[in-house]
mmCIF file of C-alpha atoms and ligand atoms in Angstrom:
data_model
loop_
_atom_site.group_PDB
_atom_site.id
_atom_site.type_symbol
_atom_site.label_atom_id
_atom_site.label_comp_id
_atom_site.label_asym_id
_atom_site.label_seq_id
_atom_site.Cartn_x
_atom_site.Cartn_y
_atom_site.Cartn_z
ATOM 1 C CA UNK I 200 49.978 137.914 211.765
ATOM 2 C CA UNK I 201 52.841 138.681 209.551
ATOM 3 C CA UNK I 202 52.724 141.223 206.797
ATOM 4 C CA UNK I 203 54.126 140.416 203.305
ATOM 5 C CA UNK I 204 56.230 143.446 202.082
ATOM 6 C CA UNK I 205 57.798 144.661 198.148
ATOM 7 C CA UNK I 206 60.326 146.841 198.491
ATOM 8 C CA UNK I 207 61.411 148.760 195.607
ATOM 9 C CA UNK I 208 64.980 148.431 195.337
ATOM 10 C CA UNK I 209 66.714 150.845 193.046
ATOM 11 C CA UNK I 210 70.410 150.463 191.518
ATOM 12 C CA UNK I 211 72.217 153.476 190.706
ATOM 13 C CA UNK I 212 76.026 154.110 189.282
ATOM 14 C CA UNK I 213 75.968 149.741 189.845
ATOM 15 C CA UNK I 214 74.859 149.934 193.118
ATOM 16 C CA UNK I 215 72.281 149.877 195.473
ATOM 17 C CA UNK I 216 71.071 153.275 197.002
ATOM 18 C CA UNK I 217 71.094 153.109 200.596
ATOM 19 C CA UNK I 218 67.547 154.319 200.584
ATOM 20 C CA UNK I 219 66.844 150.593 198.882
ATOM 21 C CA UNK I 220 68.976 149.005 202.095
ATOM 22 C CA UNK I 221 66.939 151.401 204.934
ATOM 23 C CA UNK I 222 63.579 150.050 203.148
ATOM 24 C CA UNK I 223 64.442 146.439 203.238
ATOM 25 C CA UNK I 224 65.315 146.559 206.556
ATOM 26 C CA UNK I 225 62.498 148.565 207.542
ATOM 27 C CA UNK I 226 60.614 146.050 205.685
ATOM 28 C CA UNK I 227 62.147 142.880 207.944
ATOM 29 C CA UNK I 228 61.398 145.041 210.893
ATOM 30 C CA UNK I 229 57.314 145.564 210.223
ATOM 31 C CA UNK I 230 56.987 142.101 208.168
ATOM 32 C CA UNK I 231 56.756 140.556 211.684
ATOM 33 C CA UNK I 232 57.885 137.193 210.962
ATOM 34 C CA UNK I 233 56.087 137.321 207.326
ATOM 35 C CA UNK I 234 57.655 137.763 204.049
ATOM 36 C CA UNK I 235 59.828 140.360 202.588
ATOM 37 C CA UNK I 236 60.141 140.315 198.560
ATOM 38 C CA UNK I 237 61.869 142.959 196.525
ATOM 39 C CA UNK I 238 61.357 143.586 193.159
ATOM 40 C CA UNK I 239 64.337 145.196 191.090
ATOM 41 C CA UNK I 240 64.718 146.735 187.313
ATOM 42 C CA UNK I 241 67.771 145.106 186.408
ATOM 43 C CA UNK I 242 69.887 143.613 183.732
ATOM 44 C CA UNK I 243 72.785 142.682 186.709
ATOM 45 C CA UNK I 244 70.503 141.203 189.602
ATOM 46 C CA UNK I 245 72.503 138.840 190.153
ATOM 47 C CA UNK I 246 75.077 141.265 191.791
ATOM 48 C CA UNK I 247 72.991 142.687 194.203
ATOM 49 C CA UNK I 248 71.312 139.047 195.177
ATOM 50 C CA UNK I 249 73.830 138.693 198.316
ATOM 51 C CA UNK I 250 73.246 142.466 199.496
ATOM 52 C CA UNK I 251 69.593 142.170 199.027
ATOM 53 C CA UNK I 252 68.997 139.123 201.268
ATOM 54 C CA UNK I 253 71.560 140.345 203.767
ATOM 55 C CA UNK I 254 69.341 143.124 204.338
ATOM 56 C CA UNK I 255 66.574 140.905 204.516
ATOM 57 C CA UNK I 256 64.286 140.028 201.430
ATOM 58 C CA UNK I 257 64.075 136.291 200.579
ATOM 59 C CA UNK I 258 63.110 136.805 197.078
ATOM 60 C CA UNK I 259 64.689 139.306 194.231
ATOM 61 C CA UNK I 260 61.622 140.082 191.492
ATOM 62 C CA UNK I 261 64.209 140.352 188.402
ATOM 63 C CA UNK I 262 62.436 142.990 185.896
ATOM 64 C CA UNK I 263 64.702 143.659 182.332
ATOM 65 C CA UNK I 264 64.787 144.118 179.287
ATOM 66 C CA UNK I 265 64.758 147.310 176.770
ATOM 67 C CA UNK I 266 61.319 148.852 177.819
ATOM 68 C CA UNK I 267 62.953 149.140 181.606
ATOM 69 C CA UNK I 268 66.555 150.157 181.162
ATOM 70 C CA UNK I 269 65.867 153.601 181.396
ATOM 71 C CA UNK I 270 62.971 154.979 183.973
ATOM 72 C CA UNK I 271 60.169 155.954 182.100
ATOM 73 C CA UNK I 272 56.315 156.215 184.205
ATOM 74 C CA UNK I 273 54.433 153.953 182.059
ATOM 75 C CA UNK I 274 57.057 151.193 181.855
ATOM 76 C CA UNK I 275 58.007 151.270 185.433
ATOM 77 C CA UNK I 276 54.506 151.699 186.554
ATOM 78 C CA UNK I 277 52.967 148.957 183.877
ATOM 79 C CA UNK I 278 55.428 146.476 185.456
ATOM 80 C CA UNK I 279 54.866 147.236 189.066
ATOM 81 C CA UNK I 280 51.043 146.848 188.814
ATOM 82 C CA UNK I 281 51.010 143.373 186.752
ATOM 83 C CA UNK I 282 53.480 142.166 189.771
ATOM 84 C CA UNK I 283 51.587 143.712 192.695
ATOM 85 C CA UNK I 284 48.776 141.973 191.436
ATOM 86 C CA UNK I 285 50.344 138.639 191.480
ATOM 87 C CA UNK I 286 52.527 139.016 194.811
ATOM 88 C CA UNK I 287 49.526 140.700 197.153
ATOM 89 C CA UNK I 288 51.785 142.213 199.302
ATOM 90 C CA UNK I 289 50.440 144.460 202.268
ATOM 91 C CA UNK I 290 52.819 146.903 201.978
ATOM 92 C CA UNK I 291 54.905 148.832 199.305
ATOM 93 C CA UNK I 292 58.079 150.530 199.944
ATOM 94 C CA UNK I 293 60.418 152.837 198.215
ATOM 95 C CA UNK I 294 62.548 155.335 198.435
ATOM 96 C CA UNK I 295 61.350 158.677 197.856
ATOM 97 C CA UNK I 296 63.715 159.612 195.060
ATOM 98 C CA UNK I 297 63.142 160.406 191.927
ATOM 99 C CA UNK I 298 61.686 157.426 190.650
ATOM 100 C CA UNK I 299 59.980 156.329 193.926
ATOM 101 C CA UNK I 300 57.718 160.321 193.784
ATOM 102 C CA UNK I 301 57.060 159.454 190.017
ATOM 103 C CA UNK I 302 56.094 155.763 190.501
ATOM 104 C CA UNK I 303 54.803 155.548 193.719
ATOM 105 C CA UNK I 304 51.315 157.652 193.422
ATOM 106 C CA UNK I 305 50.747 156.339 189.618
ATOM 107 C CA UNK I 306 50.882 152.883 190.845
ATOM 108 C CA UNK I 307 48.481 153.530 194.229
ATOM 109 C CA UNK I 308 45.814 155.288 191.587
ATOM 110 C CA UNK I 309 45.768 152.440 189.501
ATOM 111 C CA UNK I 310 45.341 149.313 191.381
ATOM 112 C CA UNK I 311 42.944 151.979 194.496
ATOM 113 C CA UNK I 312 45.272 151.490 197.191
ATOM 114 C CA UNK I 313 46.587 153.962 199.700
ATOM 115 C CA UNK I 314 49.546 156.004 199.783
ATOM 116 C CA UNK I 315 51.835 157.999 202.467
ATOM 117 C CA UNK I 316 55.073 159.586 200.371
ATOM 118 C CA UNK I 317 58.200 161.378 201.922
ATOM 119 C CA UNK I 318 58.186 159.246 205.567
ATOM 120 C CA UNK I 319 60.400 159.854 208.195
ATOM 121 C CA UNK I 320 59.166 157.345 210.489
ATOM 122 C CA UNK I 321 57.122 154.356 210.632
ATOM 123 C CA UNK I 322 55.976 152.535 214.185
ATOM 124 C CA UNK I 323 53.537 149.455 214.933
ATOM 125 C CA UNK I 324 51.424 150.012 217.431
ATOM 126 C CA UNK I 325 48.455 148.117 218.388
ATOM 127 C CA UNK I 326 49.351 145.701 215.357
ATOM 128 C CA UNK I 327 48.558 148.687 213.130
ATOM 129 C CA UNK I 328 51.402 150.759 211.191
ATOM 130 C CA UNK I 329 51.626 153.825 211.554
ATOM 131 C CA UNK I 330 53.405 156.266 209.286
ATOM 132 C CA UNK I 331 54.793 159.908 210.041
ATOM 133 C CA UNK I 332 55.495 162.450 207.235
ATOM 134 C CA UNK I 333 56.459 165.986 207.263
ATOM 135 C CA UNK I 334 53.541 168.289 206.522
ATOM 136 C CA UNK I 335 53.685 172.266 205.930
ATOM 137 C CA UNK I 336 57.798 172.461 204.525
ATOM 138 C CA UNK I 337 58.587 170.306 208.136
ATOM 139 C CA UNK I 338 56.980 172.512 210.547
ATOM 140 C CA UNK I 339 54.859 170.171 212.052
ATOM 141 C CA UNK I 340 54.046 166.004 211.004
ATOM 142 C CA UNK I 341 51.834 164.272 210.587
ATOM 143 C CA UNK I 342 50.858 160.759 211.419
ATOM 144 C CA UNK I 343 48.555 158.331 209.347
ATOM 145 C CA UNK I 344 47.848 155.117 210.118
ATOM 146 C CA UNK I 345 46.117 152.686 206.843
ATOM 147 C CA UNK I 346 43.538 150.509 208.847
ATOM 148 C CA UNK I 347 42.144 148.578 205.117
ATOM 149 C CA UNK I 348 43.999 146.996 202.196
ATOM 150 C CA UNK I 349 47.455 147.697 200.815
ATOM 151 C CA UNK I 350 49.806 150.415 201.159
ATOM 152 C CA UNK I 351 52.938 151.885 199.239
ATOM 153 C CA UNK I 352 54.575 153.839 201.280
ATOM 154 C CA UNK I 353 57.829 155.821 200.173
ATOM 155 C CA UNK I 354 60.441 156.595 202.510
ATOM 156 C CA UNK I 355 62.987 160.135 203.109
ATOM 157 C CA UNK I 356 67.037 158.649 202.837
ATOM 158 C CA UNK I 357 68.351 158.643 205.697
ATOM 159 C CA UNK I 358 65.582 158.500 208.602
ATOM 160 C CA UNK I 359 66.155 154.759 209.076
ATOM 161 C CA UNK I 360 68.564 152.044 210.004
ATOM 162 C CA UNK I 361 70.556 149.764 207.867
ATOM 163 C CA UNK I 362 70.974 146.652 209.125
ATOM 164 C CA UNK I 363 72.299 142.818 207.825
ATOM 165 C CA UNK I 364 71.441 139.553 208.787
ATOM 166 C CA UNK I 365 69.896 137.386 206.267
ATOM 167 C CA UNK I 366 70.904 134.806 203.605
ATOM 168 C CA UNK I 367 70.884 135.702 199.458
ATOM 169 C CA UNK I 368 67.731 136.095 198.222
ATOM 170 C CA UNK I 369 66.498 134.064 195.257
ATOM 171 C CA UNK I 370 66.126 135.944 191.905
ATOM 172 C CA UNK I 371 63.073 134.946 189.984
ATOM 173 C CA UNK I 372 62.511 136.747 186.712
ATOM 174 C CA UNK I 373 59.301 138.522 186.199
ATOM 175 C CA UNK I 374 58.064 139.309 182.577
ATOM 176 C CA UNK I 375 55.671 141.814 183.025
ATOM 177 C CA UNK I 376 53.324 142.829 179.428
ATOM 178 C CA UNK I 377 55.292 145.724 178.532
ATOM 179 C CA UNK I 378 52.632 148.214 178.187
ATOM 180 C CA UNK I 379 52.310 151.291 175.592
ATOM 181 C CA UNK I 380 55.005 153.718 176.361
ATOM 182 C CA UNK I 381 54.607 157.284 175.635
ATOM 183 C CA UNK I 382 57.852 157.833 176.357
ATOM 184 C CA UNK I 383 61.508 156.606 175.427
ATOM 185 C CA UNK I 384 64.944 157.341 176.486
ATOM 186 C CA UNK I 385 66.887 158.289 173.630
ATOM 187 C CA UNK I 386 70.411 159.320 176.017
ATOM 188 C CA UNK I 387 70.952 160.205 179.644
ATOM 189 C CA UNK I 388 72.783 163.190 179.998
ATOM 190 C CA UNK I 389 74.765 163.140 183.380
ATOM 191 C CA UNK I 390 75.954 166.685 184.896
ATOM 192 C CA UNK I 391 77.086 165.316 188.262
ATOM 193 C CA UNK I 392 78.984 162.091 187.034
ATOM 194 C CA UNK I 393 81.301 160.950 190.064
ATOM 195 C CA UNK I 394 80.171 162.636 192.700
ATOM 196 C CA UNK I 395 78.557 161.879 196.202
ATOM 197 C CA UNK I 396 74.457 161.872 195.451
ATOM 198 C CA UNK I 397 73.158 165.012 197.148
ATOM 199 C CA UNK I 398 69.734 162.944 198.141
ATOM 200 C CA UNK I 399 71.647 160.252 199.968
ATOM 201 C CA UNK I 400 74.649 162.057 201.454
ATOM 202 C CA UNK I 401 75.856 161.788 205.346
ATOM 203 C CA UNK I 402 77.382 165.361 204.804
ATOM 204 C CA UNK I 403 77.198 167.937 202.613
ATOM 205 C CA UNK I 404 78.326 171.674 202.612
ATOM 206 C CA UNK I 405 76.281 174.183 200.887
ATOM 207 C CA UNK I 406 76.509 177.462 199.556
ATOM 208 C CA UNK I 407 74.965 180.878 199.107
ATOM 209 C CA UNK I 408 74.945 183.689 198.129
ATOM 210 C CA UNK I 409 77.221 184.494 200.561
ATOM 211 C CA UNK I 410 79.823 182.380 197.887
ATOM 212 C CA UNK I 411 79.584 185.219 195.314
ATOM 213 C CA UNK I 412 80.482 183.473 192.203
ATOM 214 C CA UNK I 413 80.947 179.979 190.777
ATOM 215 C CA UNK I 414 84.834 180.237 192.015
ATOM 216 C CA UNK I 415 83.711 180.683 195.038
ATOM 217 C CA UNK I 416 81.982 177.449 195.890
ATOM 218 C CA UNK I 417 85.876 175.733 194.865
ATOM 219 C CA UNK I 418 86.619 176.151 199.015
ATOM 220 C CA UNK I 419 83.359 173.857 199.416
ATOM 221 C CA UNK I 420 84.271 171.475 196.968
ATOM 222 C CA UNK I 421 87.983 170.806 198.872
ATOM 223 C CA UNK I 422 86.160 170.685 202.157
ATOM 224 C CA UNK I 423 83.815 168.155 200.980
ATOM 225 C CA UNK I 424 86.663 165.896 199.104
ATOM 226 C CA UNK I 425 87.965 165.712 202.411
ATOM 227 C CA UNK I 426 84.527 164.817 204.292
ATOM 228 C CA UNK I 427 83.743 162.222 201.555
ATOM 229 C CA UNK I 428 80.143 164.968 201.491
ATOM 230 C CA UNK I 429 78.317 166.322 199.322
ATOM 231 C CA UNK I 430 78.068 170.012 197.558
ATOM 232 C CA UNK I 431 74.456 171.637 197.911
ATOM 233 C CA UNK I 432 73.453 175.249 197.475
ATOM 234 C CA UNK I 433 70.932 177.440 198.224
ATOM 235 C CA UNK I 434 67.987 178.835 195.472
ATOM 236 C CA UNK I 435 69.803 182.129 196.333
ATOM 237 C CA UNK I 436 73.292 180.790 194.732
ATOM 238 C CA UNK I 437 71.475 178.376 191.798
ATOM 239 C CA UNK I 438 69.499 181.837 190.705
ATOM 240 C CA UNK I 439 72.935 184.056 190.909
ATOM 241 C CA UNK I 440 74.303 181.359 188.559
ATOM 242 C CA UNK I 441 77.016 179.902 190.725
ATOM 243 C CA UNK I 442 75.864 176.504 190.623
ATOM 244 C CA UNK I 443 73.540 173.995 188.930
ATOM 245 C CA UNK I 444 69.907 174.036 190.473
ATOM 246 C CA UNK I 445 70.323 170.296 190.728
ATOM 247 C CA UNK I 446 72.675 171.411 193.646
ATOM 248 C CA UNK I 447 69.535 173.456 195.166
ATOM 249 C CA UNK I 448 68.203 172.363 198.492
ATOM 250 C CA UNK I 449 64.773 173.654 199.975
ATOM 251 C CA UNK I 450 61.443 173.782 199.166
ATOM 252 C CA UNK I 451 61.340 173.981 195.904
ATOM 253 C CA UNK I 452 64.793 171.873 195.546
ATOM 254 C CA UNK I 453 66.286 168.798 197.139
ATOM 255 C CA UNK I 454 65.153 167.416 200.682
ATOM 256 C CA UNK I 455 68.044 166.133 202.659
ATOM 257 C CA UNK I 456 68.591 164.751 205.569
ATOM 258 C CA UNK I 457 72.313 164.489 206.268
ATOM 259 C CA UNK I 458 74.249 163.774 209.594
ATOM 260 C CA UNK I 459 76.105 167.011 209.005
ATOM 261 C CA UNK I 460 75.127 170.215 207.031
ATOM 262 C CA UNK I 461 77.625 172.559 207.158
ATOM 263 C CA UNK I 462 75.605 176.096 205.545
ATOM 264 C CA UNK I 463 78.083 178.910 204.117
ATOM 265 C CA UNK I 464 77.200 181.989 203.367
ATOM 266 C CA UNK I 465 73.821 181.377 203.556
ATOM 267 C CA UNK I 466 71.218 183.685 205.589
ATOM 268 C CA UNK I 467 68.500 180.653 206.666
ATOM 269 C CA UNK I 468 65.437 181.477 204.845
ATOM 270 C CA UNK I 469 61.983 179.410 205.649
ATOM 271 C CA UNK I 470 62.282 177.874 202.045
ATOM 272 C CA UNK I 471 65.784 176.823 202.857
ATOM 273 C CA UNK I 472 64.920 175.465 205.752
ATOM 274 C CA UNK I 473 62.560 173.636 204.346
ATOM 275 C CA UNK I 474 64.863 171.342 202.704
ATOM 276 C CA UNK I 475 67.488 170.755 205.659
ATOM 277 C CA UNK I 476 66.173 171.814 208.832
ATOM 278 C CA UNK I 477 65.732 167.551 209.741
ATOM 279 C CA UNK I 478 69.717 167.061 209.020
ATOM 280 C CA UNK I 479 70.942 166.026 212.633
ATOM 281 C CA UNK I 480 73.692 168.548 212.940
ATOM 282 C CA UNK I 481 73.564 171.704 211.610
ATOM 283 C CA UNK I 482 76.603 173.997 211.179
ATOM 284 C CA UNK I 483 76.204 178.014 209.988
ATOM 285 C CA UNK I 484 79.031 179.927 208.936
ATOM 286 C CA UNK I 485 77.621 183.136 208.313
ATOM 287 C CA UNK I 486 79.551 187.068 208.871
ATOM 288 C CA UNK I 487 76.415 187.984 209.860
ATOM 289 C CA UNK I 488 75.396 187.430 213.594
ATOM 290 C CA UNK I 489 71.521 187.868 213.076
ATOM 291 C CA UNK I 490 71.538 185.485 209.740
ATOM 292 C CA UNK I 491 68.385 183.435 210.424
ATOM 293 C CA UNK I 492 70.385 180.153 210.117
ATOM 294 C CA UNK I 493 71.770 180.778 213.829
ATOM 295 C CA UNK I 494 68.446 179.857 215.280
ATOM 296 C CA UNK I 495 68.374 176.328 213.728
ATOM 297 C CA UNK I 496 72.420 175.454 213.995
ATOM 298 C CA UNK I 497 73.650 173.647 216.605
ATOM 299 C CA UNK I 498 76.552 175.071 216.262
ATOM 300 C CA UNK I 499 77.163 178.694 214.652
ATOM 301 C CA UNK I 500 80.692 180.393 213.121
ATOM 302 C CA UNK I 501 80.106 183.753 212.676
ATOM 303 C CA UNK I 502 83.025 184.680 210.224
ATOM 304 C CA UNK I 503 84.155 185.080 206.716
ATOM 305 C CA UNK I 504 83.697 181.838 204.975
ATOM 306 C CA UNK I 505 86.592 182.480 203.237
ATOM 307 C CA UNK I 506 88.541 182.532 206.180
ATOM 308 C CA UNK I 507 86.769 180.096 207.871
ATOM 309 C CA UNK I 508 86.129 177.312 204.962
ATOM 310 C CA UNK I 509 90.014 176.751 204.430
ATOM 311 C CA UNK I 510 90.771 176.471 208.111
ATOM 312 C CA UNK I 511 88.096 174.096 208.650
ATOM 313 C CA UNK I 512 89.453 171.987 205.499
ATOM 314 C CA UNK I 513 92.822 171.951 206.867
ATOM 315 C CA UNK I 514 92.172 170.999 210.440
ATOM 316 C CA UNK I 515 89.981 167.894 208.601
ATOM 317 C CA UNK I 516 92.801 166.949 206.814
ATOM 318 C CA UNK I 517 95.261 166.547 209.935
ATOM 319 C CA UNK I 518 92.110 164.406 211.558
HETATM 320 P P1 FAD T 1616 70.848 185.529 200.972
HETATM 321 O O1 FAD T 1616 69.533 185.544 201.655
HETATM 322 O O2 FAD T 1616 71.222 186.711 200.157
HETATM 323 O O3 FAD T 1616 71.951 185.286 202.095
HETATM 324 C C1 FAD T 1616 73.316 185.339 201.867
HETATM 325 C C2 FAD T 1616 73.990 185.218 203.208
HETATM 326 O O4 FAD T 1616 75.380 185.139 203.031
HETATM 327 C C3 FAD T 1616 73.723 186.408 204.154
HETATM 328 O O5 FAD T 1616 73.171 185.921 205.374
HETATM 329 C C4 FAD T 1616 75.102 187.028 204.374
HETATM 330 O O6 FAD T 1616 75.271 187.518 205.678
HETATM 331 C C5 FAD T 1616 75.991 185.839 204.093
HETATM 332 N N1 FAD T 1616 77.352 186.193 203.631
HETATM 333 C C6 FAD T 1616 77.700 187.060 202.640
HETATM 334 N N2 FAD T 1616 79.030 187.050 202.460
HETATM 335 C C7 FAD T 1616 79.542 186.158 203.347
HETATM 336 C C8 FAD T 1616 80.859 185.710 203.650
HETATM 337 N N3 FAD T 1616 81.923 186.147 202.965
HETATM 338 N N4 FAD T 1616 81.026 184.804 204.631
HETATM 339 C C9 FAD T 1616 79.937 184.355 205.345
HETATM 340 N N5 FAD T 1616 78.684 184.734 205.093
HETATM 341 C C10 FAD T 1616 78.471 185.625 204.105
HETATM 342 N N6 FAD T 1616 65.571 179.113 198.623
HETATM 343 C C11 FAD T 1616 66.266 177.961 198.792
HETATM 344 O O7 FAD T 1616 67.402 177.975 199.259
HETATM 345 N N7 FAD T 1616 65.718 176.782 198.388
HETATM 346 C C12 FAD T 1616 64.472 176.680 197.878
HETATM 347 O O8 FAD T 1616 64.045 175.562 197.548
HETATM 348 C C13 FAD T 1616 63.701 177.870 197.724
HETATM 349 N N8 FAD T 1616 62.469 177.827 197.243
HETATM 350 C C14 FAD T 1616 61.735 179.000 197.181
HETATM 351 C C15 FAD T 1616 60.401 178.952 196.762
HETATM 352 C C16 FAD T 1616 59.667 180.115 196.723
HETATM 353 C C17 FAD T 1616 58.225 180.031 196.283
HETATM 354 C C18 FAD T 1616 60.248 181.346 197.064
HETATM 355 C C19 FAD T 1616 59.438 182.605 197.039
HETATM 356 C C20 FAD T 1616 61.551 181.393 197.458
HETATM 357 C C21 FAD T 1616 62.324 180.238 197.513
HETATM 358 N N9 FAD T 1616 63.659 180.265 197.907
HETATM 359 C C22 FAD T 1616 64.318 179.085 198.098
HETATM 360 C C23 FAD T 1616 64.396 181.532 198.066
HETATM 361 C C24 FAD T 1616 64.548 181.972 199.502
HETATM 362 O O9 FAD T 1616 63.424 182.746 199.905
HETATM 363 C C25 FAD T 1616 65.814 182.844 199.670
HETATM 364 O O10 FAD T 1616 65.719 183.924 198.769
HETATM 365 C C26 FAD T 1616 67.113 182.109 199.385
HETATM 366 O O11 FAD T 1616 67.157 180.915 200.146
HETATM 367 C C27 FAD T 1616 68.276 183.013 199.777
HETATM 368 O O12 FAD T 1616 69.487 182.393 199.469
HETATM 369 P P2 FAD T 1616 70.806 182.728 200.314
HETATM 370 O O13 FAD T 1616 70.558 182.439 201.743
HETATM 371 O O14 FAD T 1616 71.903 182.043 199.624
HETATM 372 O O15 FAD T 1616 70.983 184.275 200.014
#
C-alpha cells in the first residue's frame, strides 16, 4: 500500500538546499504510488512551487509569518506538530542540517513517534523500510527498520539521488497556533556570506595544520574558486587560529560527504576521519609519507602543498 510522506524542505540564500531535492525524491521513491507532501517555512513559496513538484511532492504546506522567519525550536517545532497531526503522514524527512538535528528529535518526542537521524541509506525490503546510519564516528552502520507508526527520518547531503519528473505542486497555506517562544531572532550574523555551503558541497579542499597560518589556506581558496568547492579545515588548523571552526570537519565539526576531498597538510587523525572518510574520492597531499590520511586516499601526493596546491590550481584552470 502506498506510504504518505512530509518532507521538510528548507530554503537557504533563496534557494532550495539540495538536501530538500535528495529527500523529495527519496520520498517519491518509498511513497510507492502514495502521496508525497512537503511542508516549507516560507514567505516566497511560490518560487520554489515548480522545483518542488518536479522533484515530486504534489502539495507545498506554505508556513509564514514573523514567528517563522528566523529558525527558532519552539516555533519550528510548534508548527510541525499541529501539521503532522493533521496530514498523518507515515514518514518524515529532512535533511540533517542544522535545523533538521534541532527539529527533528523535538518533534518525534512530542507527538511519541520514532526517529533514525544522520541516514545514508534507506531500502524497502519486504514492504518494510529500512534505514542505515553511521554508528561509532562511521566505523561500522547500522541498520533499523520502524515496523509500528510514524517515522521522521533525517537524511546526510549527498548520499542520495536527485531526480525530476513531476508537475508543480499546489501551495496551500497552513496557519499553525504560534506557540510560546522562548526564543527570538533579533539579527543573523553571517561569516561565510557567498560562499559554497561546506554541508552540501561536491568538493571541497581542506586544510591543516600543515597550512601554518591563515595566509596559508589563500592557495586553497584559488583552488577551490576554480573547482566551484568548498574550503574545510581540520580541528588542528581551527585551534591554531587559521580559520573559523565553522570551517572544521570531523567529529566534533562538520560531516561531509563530498564527491572530492582534496586534504592538505593534514596528518588523518580518527576524529578527522570521522567527518570525511564517506566522501567518494579522497585526495591527501601530505610531505609526510606515513601521514595517516594515506591509508584512506584513493589517491595520495606526497609533497609540499605549497608546491603542489598551485600546480594543481593551474592545471584546473587549463581543463
Ligand atoms: P597535525 O596532526 O599536526 O597534522 C599536520 C600534517 O600536516 C602532518 O601530517 C604534516 O606532515 C603535514 N604537513 C606539514 N607541513 C606540510 C606541508 N608544507 N605540505 C604538506 N603537508 C604538510 N580533529 C578534526 O580535524 N576534527 C574534529 O572534529 C576533531 N574532533 C576532536 C574531538 C576530540 C574529543 C579530540 C580529542 C580531538 C579532536 N580532533 C578533531 C583533533 C584531532 O585528534 C587532531 O588533533 C587534528 O585532526 C589534527 O589536525 P591536523 O591533521 O591538521 O594537524
Amino acid at each position: 500500500m502506498g506510504k504518505r510522506i512530509l518532507v521538510l524542505a528548507e530554503e537557504k540564500d533563496g534557494k532550495l538546499r539540495n538536501v530538500s531535492l535528495e529527500a523529495l525524491t527519496l520520498a517519491k521513491q518509498l511513497s510507492d504510488g502514495g502521496e508525497v507532501q512537503a511542508v516549507l517555512f516560507s514567505e516566497q513559496a511560490a518560487a520554489f512551487q515548480a522545483q518542488i513538484g518536479q522533484h515530486g511532492a504534489g502539495l507545498l504546506f506554505q508556513i509564514a509569518g514573523e514567528a517563522w522567519k528566523s529558525y527558532t525550536p519552539d516555533a519550528y517545532a510548534g508548527a510541525l506538530v499541529q501539521l503532522i497531526e493533521q496530514v498523518q503522514p507515515d514518514v518524515i524527512l529532512a535533511g540533517h542540517t542544522a535545523i533538521g538535528k534541532d527539529v527533528a528529535p523535538r518533534v518525534a518526542a512530542r507527538l511519541q513517534i520514532g526517529l533514525i537521524s544522520d541516514c545514508t541509506g534507506v531500502d524497502v525490503q519486504g514492504g518494510e523500510l529500512v534505514f542505515t546510519r553511521p554508528i561509532y564516528a562511521g566505523k561500522a552502520f547500522q541498520k533499523k527498520v520502524f515496523r509500528e507508526g510514524t517515522v521522521f527520518a533525517t537524511l546526510r547531503a549527498n548520499n542520495f539521488a536527485v531526480a525530476e519528473g513531476g508537475g508543480a505542486a499546489k501551495i496551500v497555506p497552513f496557519e499553525p497556533t504560534v506557540p510560546d517562544l522562548r526564543t527570538i531572532v533579533r539579527e543573523v550574523v553571517r561569516k561565510t556570506a557567498g560562499t559554497v555551503d561546506l554541508s552540501e558541497a561536491k568538493i571541497i579542499i581542506s586544510g591543516g595544520r600543515g597550512v601554518k597560518s591563515a595566509e596559508g589556506f589563500r592557495p586553497l581558496e584559488e583552488l577551490a574558486a576554480v573547482l566551484g568547492g568548498a574550503v574545510g579545515a581540520s580541528r588542528g588548523a581551527c585551534d591554531a587560529g587559521y580559520c573559523d571552526y565553522s570551517l572544521q570537519i570531523g567529529q566534533t565539526g562538520k560531516v561531509v560527504t563530498p564527491d572530492l576531498y582534496i586534504a592538505c597538510g593534514i596528518s588523518g587523525a580518527i576524529q578527522h576521519l570521522a567527518g570525511m572518510s564517506n566522501a567518494k574520492v579522497i585526495v591527501a597531499i601530505n610531505k609526510d609519507p606515513e601521514a595517516p590520511i594515506f591509508q584512506v586516499a584513493d589517491y595520495g601526493i606526497v609533497g609540499d602543498l605549497f608546491e603542489v596546491v598551485p600546480l594543481l590550481t593551474e592545471e584546473c584552470r587549463k581543463a
